[in-house]
PDB file of N, CA and C in Angstrom:
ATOM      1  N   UNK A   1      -3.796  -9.670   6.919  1.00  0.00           N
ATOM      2  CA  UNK A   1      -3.346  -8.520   7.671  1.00  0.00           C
ATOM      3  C   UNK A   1      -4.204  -8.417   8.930  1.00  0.00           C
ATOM      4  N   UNK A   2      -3.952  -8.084  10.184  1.00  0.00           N
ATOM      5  CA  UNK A   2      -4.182  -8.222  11.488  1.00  0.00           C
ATOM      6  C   UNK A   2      -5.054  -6.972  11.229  1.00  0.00           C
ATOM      7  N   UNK A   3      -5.992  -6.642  12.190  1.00  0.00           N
ATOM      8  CA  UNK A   3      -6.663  -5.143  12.124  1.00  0.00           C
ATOM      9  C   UNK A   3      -5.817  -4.127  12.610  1.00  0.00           C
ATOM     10  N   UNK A   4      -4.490  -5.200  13.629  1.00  0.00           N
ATOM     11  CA  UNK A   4      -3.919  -3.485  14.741  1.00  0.00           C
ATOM     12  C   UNK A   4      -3.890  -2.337  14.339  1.00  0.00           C
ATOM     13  N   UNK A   5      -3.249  -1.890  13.159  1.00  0.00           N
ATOM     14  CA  UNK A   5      -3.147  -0.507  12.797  1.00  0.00           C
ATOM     15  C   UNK A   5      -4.308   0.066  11.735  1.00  0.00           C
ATOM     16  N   UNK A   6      -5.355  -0.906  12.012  1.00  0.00           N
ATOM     17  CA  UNK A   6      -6.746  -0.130  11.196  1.00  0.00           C
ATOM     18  C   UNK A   6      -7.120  -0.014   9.792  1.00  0.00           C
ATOM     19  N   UNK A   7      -5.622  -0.540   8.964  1.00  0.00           N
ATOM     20  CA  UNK A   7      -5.704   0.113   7.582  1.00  0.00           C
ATOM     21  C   UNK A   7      -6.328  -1.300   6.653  1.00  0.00           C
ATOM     22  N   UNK A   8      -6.657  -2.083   6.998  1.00  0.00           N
ATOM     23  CA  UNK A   8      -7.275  -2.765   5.693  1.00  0.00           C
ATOM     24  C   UNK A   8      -8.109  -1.643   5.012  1.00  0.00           C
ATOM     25  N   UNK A   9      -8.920  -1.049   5.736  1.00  0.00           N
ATOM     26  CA  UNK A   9      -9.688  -0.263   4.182  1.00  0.00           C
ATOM     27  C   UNK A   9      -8.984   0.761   3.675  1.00  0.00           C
ATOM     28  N   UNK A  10      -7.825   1.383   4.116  1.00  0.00           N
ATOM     29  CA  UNK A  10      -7.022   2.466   3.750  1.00  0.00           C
ATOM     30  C   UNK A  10      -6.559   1.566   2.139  1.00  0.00           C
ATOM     31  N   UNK A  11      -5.844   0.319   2.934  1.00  0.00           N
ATOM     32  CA  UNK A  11      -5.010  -0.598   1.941  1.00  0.00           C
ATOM     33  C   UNK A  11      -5.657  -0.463   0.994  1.00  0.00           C
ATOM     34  N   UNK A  12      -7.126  -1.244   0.759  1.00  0.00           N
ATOM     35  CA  UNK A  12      -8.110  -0.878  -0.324  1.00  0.00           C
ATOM     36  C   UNK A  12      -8.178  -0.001  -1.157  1.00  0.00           C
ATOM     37  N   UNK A  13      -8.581   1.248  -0.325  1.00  0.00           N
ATOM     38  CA  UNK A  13      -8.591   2.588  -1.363  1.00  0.00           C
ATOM     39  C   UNK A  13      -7.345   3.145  -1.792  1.00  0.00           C
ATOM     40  N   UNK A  14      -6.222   2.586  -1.760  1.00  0.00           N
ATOM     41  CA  UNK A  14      -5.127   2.872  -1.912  1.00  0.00           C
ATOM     42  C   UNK A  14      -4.676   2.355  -3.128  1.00  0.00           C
ATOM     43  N   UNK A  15      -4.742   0.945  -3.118  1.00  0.00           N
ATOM     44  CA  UNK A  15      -4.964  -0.180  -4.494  1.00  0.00           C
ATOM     45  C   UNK A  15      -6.450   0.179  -5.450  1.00  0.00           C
ATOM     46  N   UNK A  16      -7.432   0.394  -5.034  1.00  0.00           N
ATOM     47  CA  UNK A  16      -8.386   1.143  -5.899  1.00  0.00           C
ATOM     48  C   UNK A  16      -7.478   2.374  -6.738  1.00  0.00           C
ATOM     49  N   UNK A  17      -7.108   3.589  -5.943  1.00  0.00           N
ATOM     50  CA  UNK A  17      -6.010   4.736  -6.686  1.00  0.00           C
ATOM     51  C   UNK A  17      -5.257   4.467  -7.519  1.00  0.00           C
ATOM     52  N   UNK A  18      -4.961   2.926  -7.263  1.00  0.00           N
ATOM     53  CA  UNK A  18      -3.307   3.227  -7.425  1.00  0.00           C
ATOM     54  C   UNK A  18      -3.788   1.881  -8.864  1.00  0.00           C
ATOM     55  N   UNK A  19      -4.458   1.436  -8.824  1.00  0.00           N
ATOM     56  CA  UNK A  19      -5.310   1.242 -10.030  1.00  0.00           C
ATOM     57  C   UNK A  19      -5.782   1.830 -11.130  1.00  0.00           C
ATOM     58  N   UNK A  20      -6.584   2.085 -10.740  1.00  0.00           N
ATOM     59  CA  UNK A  20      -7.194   3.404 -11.421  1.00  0.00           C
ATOM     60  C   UNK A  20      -5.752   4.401 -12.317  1.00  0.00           C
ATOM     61  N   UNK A  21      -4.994   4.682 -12.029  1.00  0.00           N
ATOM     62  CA  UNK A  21      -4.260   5.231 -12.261  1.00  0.00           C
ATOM     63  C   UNK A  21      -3.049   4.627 -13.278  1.00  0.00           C
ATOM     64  N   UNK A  22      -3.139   3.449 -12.899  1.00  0.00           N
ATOM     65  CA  UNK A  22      -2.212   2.603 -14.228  1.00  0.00           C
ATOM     66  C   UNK A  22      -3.024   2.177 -15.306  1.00  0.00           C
ATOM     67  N   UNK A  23      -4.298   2.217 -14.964  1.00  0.00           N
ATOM     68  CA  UNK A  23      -5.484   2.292 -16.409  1.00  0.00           C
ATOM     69  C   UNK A  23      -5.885   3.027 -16.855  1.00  0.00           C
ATOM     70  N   UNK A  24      -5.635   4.140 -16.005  1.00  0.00           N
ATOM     71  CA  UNK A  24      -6.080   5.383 -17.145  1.00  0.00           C
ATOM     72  C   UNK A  24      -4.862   6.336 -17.785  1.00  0.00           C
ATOM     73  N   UNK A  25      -3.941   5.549 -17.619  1.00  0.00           N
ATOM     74  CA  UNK A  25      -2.547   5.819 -18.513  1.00  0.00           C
ATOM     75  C   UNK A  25      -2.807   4.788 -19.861  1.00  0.00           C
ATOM     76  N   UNK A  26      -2.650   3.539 -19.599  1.00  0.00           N
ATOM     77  CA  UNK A  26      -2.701   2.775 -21.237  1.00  0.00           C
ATOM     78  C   UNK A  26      -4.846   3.559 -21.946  1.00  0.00           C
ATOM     79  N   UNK A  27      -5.578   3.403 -20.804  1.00  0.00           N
ATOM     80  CA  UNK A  27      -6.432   4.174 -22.120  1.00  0.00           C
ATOM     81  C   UNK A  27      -6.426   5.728 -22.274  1.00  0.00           C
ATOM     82  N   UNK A  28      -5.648   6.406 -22.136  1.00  0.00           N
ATOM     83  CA  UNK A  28      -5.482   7.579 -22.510  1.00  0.00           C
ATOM     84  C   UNK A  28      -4.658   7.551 -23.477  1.00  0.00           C
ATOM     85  N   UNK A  29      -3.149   6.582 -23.183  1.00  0.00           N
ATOM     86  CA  UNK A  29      -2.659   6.578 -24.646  1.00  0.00           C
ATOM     87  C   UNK A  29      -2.816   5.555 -25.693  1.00  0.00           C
ATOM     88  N   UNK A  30      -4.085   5.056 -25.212  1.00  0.00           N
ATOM     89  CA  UNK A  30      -4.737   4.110 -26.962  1.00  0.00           C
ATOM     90  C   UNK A  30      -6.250   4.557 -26.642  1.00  0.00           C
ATOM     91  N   UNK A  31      -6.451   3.754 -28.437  1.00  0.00           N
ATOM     92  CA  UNK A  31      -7.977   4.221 -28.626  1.00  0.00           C
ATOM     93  C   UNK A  31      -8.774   2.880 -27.920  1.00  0.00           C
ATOM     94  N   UNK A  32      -9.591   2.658 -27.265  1.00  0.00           N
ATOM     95  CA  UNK A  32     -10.288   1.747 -25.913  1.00  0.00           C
ATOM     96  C   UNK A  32     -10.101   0.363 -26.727  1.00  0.00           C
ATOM     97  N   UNK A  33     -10.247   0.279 -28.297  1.00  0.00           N
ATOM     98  CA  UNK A  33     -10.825  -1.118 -28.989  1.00  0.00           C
ATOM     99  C   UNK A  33      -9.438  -1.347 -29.065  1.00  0.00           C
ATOM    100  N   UNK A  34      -8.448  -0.664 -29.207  1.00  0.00           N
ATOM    101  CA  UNK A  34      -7.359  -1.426 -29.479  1.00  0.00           C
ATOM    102  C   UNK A  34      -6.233  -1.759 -28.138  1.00  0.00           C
ATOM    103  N   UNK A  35      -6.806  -1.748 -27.239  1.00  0.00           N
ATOM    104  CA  UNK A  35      -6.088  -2.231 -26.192  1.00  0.00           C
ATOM    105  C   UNK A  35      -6.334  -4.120 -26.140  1.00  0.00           C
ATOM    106  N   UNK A  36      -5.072  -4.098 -25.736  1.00  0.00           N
ATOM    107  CA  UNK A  36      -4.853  -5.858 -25.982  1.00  0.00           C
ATOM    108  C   UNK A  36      -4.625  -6.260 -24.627  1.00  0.00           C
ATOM    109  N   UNK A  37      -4.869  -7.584 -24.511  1.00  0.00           N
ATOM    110  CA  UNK A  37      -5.153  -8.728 -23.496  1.00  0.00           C
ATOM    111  C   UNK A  37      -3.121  -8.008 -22.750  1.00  0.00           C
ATOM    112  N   UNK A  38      -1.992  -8.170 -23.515  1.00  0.00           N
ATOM    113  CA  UNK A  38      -0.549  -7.811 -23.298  1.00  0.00           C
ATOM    114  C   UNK A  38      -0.677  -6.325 -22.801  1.00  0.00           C
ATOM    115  N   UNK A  39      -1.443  -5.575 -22.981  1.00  0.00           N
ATOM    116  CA  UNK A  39      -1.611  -4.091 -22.323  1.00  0.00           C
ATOM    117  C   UNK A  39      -2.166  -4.068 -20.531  1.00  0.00           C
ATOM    118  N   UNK A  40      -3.174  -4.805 -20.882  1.00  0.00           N
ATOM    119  CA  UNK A  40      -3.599  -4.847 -19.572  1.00  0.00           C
ATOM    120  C   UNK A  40      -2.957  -5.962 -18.467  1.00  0.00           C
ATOM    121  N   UNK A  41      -2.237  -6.438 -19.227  1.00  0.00           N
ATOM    122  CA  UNK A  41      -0.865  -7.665 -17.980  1.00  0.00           C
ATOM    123  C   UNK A  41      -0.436  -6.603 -17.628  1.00  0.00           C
ATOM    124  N   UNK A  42      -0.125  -5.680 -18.610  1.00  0.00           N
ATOM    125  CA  UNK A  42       1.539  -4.693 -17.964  1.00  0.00           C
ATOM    126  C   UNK A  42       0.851  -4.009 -16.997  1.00  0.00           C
ATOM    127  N   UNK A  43      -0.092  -3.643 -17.311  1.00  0.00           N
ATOM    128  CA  UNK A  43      -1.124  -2.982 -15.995  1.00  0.00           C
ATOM    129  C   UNK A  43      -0.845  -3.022 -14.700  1.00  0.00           C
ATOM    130  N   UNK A  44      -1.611  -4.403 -14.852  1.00  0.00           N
ATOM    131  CA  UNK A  44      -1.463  -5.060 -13.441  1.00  0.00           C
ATOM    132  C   UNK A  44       0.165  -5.531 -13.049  1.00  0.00           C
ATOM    133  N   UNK A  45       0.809  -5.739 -13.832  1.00  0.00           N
ATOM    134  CA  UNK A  45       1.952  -5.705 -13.053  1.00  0.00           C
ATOM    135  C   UNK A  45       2.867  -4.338 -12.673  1.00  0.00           C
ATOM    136  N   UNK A  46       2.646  -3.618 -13.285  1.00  0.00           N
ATOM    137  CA  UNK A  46       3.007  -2.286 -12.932  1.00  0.00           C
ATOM    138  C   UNK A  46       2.254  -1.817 -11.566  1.00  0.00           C
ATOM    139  N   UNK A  47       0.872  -2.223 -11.175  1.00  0.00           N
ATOM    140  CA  UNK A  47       0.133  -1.886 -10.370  1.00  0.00           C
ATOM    141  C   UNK A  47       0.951  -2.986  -9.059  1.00  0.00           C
ATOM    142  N   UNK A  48       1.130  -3.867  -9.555  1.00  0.00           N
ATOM    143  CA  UNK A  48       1.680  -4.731  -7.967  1.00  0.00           C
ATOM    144  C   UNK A  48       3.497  -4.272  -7.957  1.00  0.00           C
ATOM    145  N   UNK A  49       3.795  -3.823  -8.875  1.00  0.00           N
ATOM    146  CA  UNK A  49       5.356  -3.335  -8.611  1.00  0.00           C
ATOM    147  C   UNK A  49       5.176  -2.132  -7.363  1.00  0.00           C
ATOM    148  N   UNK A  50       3.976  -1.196  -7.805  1.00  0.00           N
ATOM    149  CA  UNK A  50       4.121  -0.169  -7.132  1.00  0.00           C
ATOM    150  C   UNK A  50       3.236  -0.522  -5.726  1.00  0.00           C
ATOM    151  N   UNK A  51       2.968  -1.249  -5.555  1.00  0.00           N
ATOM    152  CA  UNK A  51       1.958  -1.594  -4.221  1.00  0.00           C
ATOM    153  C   UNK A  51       2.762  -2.770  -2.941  1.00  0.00           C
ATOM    154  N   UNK A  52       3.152  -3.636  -4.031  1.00  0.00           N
ATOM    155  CA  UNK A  52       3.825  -4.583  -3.099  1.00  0.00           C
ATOM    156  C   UNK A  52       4.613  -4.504  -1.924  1.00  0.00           C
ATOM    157  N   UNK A  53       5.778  -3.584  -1.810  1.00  0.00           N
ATOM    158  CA  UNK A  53       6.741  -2.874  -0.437  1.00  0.00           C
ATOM    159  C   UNK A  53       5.916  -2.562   0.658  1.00  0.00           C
ATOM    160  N   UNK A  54       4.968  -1.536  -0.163  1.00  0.00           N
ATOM    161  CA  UNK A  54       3.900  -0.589   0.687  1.00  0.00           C
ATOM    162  C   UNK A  54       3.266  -1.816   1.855  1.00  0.00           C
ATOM    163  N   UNK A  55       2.598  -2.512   0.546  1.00  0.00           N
ATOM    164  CA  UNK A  55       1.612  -3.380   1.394  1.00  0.00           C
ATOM    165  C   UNK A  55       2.319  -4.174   2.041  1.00  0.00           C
ATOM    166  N   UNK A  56       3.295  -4.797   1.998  1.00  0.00           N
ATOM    167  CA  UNK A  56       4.374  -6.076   2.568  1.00  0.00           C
ATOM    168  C   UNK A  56       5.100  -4.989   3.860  1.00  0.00           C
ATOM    169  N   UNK A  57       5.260  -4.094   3.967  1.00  0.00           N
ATOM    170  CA  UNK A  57       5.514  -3.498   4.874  1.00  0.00           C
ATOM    171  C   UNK A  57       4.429  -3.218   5.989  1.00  0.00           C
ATOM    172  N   UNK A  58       3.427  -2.505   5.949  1.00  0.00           N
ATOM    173  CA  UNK A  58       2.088  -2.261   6.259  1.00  0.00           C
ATOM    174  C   UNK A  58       1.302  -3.830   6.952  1.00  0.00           C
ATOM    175  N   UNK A  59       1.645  -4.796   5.963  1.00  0.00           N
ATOM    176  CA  UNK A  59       1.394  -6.398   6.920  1.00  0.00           C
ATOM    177  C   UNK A  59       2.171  -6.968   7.985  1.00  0.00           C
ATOM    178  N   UNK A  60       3.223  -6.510   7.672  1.00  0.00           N
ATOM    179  CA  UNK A  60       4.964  -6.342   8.746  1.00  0.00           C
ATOM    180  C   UNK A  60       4.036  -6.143   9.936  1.00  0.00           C
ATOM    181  N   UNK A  61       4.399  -5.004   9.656  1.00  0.00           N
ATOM    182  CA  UNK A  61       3.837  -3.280  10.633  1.00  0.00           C
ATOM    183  C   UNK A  61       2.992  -4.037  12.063  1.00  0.00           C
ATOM    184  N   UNK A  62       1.765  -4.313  11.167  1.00  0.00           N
ATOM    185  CA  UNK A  62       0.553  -4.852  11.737  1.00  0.00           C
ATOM    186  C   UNK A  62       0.329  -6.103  12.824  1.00  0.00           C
ATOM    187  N   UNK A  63       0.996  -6.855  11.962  1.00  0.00           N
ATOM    188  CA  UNK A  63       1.486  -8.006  13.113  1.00  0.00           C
ATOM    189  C   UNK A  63       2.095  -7.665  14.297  1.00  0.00           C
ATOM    190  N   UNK A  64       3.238  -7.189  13.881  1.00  0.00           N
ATOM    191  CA  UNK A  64       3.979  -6.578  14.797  1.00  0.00           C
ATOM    192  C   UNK A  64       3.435  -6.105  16.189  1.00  0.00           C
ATOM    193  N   UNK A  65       2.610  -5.047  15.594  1.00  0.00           N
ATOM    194  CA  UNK A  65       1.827  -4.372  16.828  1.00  0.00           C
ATOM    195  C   UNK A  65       1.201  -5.264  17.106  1.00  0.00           C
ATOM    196  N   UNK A  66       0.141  -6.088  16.446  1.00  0.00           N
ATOM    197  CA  UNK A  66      -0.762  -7.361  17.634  1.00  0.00           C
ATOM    198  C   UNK A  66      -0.081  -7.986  18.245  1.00  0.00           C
ATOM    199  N   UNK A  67       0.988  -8.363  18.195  1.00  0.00           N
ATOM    200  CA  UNK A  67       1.875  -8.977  19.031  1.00  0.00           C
ATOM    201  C   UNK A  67       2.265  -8.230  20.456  1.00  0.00           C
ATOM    202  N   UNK A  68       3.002  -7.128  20.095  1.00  0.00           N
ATOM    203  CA  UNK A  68       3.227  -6.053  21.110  1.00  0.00           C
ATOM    204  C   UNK A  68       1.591  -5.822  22.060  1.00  0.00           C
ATOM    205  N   UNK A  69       0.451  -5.548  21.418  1.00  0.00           N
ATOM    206  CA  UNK A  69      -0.611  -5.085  21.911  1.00  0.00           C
ATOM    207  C   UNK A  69      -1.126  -6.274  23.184  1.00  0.00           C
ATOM    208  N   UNK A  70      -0.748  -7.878  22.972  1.00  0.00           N
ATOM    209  CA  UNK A  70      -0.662  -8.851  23.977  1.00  0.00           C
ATOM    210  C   UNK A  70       0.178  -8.751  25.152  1.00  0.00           C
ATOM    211  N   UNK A  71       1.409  -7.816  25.522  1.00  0.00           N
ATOM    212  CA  UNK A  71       1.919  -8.083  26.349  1.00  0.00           C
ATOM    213  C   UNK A  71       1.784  -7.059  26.386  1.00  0.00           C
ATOM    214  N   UNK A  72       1.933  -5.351  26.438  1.00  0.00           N
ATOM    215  CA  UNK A  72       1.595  -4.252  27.395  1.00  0.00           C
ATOM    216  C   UNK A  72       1.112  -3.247  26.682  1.00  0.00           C
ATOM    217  N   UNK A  73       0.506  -2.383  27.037  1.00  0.00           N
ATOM    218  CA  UNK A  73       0.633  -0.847  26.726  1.00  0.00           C
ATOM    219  C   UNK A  73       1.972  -0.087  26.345  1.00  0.00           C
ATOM    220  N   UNK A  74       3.098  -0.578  27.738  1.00  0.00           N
ATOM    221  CA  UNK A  74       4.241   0.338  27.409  1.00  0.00           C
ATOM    222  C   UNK A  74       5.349  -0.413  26.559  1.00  0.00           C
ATOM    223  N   UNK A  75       4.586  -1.729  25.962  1.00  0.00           N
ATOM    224  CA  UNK A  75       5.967  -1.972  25.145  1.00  0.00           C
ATOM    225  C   UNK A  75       5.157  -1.573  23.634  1.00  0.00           C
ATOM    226  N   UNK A  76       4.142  -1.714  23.380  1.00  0.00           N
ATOM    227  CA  UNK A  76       3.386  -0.855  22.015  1.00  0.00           C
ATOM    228  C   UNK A  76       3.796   0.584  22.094  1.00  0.00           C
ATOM    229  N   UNK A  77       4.025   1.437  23.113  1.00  0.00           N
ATOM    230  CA  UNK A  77       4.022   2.760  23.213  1.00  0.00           C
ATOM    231  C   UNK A  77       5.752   2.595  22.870  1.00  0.00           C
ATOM    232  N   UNK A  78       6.917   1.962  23.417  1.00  0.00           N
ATOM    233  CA  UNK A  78       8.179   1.769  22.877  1.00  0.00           C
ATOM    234  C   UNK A  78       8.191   1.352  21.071  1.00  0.00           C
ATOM    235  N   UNK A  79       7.167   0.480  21.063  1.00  0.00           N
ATOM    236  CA  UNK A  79       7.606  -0.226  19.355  1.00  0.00           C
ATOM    237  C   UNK A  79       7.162   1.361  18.607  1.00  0.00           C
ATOM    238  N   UNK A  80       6.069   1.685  18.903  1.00  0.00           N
ATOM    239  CA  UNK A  80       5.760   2.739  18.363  1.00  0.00           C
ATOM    240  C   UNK A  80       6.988   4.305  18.009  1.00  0.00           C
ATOM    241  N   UNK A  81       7.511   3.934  18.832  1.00  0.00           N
ATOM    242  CA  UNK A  81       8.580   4.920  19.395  1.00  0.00           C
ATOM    243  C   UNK A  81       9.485   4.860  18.083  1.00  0.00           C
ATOM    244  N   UNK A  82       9.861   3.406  18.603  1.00  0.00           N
ATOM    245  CA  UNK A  82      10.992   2.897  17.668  1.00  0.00           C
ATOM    246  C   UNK A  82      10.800   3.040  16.266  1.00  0.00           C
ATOM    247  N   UNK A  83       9.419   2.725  15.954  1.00  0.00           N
ATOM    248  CA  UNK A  83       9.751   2.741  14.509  1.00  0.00           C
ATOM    249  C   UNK A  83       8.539   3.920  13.837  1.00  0.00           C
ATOM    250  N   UNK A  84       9.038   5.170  14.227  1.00  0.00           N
ATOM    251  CA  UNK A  84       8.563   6.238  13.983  1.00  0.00           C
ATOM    252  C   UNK A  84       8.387   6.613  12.763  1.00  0.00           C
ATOM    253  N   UNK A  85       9.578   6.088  11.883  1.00  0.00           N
ATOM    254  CA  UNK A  85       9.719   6.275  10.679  1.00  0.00           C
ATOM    255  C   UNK A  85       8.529   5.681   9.401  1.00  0.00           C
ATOM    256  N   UNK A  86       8.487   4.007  10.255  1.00  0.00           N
ATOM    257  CA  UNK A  86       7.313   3.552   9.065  1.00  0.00           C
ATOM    258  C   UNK A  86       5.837   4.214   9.785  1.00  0.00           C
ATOM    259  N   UNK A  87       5.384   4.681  11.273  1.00  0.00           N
ATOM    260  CA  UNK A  87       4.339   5.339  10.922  1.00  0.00           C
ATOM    261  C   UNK A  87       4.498   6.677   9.750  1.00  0.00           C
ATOM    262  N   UNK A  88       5.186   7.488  10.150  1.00  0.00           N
ATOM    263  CA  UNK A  88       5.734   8.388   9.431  1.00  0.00           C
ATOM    264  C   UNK A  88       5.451   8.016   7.706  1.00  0.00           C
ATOM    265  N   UNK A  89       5.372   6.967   7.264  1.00  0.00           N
ATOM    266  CA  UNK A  89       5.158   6.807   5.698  1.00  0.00           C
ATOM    267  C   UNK A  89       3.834   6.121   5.875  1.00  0.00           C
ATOM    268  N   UNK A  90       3.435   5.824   6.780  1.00  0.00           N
ATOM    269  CA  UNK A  90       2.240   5.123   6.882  1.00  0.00           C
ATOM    270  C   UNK A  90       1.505   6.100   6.367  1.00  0.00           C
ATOM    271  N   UNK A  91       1.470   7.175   7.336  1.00  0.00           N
ATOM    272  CA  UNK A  91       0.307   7.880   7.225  1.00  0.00           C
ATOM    273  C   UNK A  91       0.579   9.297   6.859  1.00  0.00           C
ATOM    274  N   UNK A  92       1.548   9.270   5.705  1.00  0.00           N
ATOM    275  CA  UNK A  92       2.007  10.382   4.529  1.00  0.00           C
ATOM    276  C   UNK A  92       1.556   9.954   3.250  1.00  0.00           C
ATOM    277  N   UNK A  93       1.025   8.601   3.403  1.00  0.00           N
ATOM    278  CA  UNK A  93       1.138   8.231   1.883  1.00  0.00           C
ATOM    279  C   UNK A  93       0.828   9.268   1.067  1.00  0.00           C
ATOM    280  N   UNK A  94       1.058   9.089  -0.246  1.00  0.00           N
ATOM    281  CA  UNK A  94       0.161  10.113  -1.201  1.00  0.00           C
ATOM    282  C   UNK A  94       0.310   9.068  -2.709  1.00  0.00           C
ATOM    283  N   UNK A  95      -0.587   9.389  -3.531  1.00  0.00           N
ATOM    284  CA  UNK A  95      -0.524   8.229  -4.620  1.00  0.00           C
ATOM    285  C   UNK A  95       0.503   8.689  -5.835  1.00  0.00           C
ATOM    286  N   UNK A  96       1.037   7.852  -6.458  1.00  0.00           N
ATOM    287  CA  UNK A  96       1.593   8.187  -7.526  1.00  0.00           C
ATOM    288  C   UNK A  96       1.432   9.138  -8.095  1.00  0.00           C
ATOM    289  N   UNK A  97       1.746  10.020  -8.890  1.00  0.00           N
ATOM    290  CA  UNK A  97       0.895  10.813  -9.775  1.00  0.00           C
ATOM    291  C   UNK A  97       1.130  10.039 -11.404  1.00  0.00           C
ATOM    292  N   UNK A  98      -0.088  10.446 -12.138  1.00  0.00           N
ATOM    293  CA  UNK A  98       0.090   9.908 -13.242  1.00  0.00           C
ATOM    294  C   UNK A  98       1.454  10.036 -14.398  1.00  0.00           C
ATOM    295  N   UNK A  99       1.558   9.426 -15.004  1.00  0.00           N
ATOM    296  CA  UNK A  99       2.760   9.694 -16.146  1.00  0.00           C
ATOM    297  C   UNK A  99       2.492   9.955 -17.243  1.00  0.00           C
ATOM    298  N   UNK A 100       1.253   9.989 -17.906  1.00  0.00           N
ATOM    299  CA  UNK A 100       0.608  10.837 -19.265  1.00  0.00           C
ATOM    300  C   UNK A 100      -0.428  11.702 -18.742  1.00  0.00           C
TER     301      UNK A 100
END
C-alpha cells in the first residue's frame, strides 16, 4: 500500500480491532482449554472475510491518489471530488460490533 492517503497504521489498528474481536467471541463462548486448532481457522477466516473489501479497496484508493499526486494538484483535488463516497467510508469506519 502506497503512503498517499496515510492509513497504513489506521489499516493496522483496524485489523488489531477487528481481531481482537473475532477472538473474543470463540473464547467467551468456550472454556480457553477447549478451544481447538478448527476454532481458531474459523477465526481467522472470519477475520479476513470481514477485512478484505475494506483493505482491497483502501489499496485501490491509495495508488490511485499517488498516481494522481504525480501529475497535479488539480487533478487529485478532481479524483478526490469524484470519489467522495469511498473517502466518505474511509474515514467513517467504525468496527464491527461483537456477536456474543
Amino acid at each position: 500500500m502506497t503512503p498517499s492517503l496515510g492509513q497504513g497504521a489506521n489499516v493496522g489498528l483496524e485489523d488489531a480491532l477487528e481481531l481482537g474481536s473475532v477472538l473474543r467471541n470463540i473464547i467467551l463462548g468456550n472454556d480457553i482449554d477447549e478451544i481447538t486448532k478448527n476454532d481458531l481457522l474459523a477465526c481467522i477466516n472470519a477475520f479476513q472475510r470481514a477485512r478484505n473489501a475494506r483493505v482491497a479497496e483502501i489499496h485501490y484508493f491509495s495508488r490511485e491518489q499517488a498516481l494522481k499526486k504525480q501529475t497535479s494538484d488539480s487533478s487529485l483535488k478532481r479524483y478526490q471530488e469524484l470519489n467522495a463516497g469511498f473517502f466518505k467510508r474511509l474515514y467513517g469506519w467504525e468496527p464491527a460490533l461483537p456477536t456474543k
